[in-house]
Amino acid sequence: MRKEFRDSINTALQNANLTGALGRFSEAYRISRAKAYEGVDFEAVRTQIAEVKSSAAANLDRLAETFARNAEARGTKVFRTDDPAKVKEYILNLAKEHGVKSVVKSKSMASEEIHLNPYLEKAGITVNETDLGEWIIQLAGQTPSHMVMPAIHMTKEEVADVFSSEVEQGQAADIPKLVKFARAKLRTKFLNADMGISGANIAVAETGSLVIITNEGNARLVTTLPKIHVAIVGIEKLVAEFEQITPILTALPRSATAQLLTSYVSIISGPVANTDGTPKELHIILMDNRRTEMSRDPKFKQALQCIRCASCLNVCPVFRLVGGHVFGKIYTGGIGTILTAWFDELKKSDEIQSLCIQCGNCVDVCPGKIDIPALILELRRRLAVEQGQPLAQKAIFTVVNNRRLFHSMLRTASLTQKPFAKAGFIRHLPLFLSDLTNFRSLPAIADEPFRDKFKKIEQPKGLKEKAAFYSGCLIDFAYPDMGAAVIKSLNKAGIEVVFPEGQTCCGAPARYSGAYEVAAQNASDNIEALLASDVQYVVSACPTCTVALKHDFSSTFESLGKTDCLPRAKELAEKVVDFSSLIKKLVDEGRLTLAEGKQLGKVTYHDSCHLKRTLRADKPPRELLNQAGYEIAEMYEADMCCGMGGSYSLKLPEISAPILGRKLKNIKQTGADCVVMDCPGCVMQIRGGLDKDGAPIKVEHTAQLLAEQLEGVPED
Amino acid sequence: MNANSFAMFKTRAEAVSAEVHHFPGRAEALDFILQILAAEKAPSSVEPHAVWADCPLLAGLDKALLTAKAPGLTFDVTRENAAGAKVGISQLDWAIANTGTLVQDATAVDKRLVSTLPLIHIAVVESGRIVADLPSLLAKVDPNQANYISFITGPSRTADIERVLTIGVHGPERLIIVFVGDPGEPN
């Protein structure tokens, strides 16, 4: 990671205006979005959008042809090109031909993608953005920090300063007055412009129509007052049929700005008359710029289902801290990372892809049903293939995959820090490693890894069922007691637990670093070890490991074309279950009970990302804790990431720390003296954070609380 | 007009800062419009201060009578007149109940000028032309027949500075919706 990139992150993090505005917005957004979708079946709507857009993406060429034919039949001039340079040339030639001196623009991301403004300005043409946010950042010489709210990073004082220095002295920091000022100043530009340039939100092939959605009314003026209207449309905006605009018009305003509909929707299907009665010149530029290539990519074709609502930015725990500028000049946030990799170049996504913590929040809200984190992982994989795996990383994985070596190295490191290791924590590390411990303490490494401790656990004899326990690194090396709790609980249900010695790292660290070959080796080793003994279940108390065993092994093999490995991966996947879901099932089956009427006090529950959003198992632990007699005081944003993200917190501690800070604040606000979760990674992050913080709140894995409460049922 | 869909429309449109009125007949509606024009009368030096795009509501009316009652009102919708006027009046074709939206075939430029440039837009709609939702509306409009279809939901708005909702950016800051016609009577 270059120093410049780190610096840009730190600059953003230290910008209180930015993080304050984005933080408040993301909190308000969650509520207002939910309200906007009241009475609407979001799953049904987004399924329709995904179908409409994916089928369009599969037929881009045909739809573009149909669109052009239908639009031209009405008198529109359609220019189709895959080359951004040709788009700019076309517009400049048109401008020259008509003696255009001044252009007004309504918001067009496509025009920003090709850097149209500086190109036209260089040729002596005045270009005015008219969307208020875009105008502000144009005057300030900045780039958009958010796809829908380009100037969200600026305060009214800053806007007043920009207006005063760039337009007219003496503007006060009063929002209604600033808006009125913009109206008055831009009105003259609208009335005097020779050309209007717009984008479009949807292009309908069967009718040759453009659908343009705005709130300010600027697009209506851009398409009405100047005698020439040029619309720049990325071909991914195409849909086949007119009625297919319904799901997009239903979701886009709700997801983008929590509105039922924006103030204005304009459907333009052909040239109209100018105010002097002459026919308007209507030019539509269908711009490809690698979209067709993207549509042929088995993984990335999905990204063409994006309707540019920016909800993936609004729910992202990282975006709300750093804002858009860290991501680059045009497309920002999760989807922006993917679009930048394609419309600009893969290399440009090298650093920004690392910002994704893989929490999956965006997957839940995306109206195009795009698995953004999965696509970002795919970028990571391709970057790793293209650039090769860094030597240091290679060395790390060699160690990580040798369990005994890894443990003894960690243990040695832990012992070296003995003076600092107190009450099970490492609070400080020296030198460059100190970043790892300056916002949270790290767990001390257990004297004995779980794999050795396991051999000393005495299990009842004659149990009829068998389960294999998959510990994962943290339980093996730092939290062996969690493993012991799992075994105790399963024994009570009459299940004997085996610990296959050959198990190794689940491969998540390698996979999330793009090192798929390493991850595939991990997968193969684990499959061999875990399927060697005849067991009913393979149980894990780490949701990330569970997801690896249940889903990622197959997906890693698929990515690498190792289809011969798939049947065994699927065989394993069928047996894999997370601790709480298995215990819930056993309780429901009457094989385990929880004594009724106990009052064990108030706890709060933190949802681990993989448990909630991949395994969809956020209910079982809550139900079990309730049944056991715990009262759950729900915290604010219980399902928001804690900032751990595996090695993320090591790579980007400056982002991980403030995410953790919010989490701790929300935990404390519940007044509970214990916070429970199902993931040892979250335990490490939150326990470490609370230790540093000094708050007297216990952090427990669900398994540890339940092991004490669960009772077996004697056989008849 | 179905009373339920009108109530729904009114709730939704008012939620986005539109003003919604209903009058049983044309005479009452015209009176109301003239009252607004009187209340919003511009300083005498500015003429015209209201532009009215020709529409079915005006059919058979003596426009000179209206201009006599409302000095400063013109039916000559030019770019200059619309840019100078404070009030724009037009009739819209449809209303969508569950979003509080008005829809019109705005291919004729005068319809767009009066609803984009002035600060106040008075939008007349026949009460019988409220539809339930977007799919019902899309079944009524045909982009093959209209080169420019406009949807209007409340006045022009922005939240681009500090996310503070501000009404009236490039378009009108007041949208006054005037339904005309008896409830239950298809017009």
PDB file of C-alpha atoms in Angstrom, chain A residues 38 250 257 290 397 402-403 429 444 572-573 594 600-601 616 662 685 702:
ATOM      1  CA  GLU A  38     -42.963   0.293   3.489  1.00  0.00           C
ATOM      2  CA  THR A 250     -39.732   1.873  -7.835  1.00  0.00           C
ATOM      3  CA  THR A 257     -32.688   9.170  -1.469  1.00  0.00           C
ATOM      4  CA  ARG A 290     -15.634  -2.013 -21.820  1.00  0.00           C
ATOM      5  CA  PHE A 397       0.911 -18.409   4.540  1.00  0.00           C
ATOM      6  CA  ASN A 402       1.836 -25.333   9.410  1.00  0.00           C
ATOM      7  CA  ARG A 403      -0.289 -25.443  12.537  1.00  0.00           C
ATOM      8  CA  LEU A 429       3.745  -4.442  20.873  1.00  0.00           C
ATOM      9  CA  ALA A 444      -2.304 -13.804  24.873  1.00  0.00           C
ATOM     10  CA  LEU A 572     -18.357 -31.691   3.369  1.00  0.00           C
ATOM     11  CA  ALA A 573     -20.607 -28.644   2.998  1.00  0.00           C
ATOM     12  CA  LEU A 594     -32.656 -25.314  29.034  1.00  0.00           C
ATOM     13  CA  LEU A 600     -29.560 -14.788  34.318  1.00  0.00           C
ATOM     14  CA  GLY A 601     -29.531 -11.036  33.779  1.00  0.00           C
ATOM     15  CA  ARG A 616     -28.531 -16.228   7.997  1.00  0.00           C
ATOM     16  CA  ARG A 662     -18.699   2.930  17.339  1.00  0.00           C
ATOM     17  CA  GLN A 685     -11.693  -7.408  18.484  1.00  0.00           C
ATOM     18  CA  THR A 702     -22.488 -17.906  22.950  1.00  0.00           C
TER      19      THR A 702
END
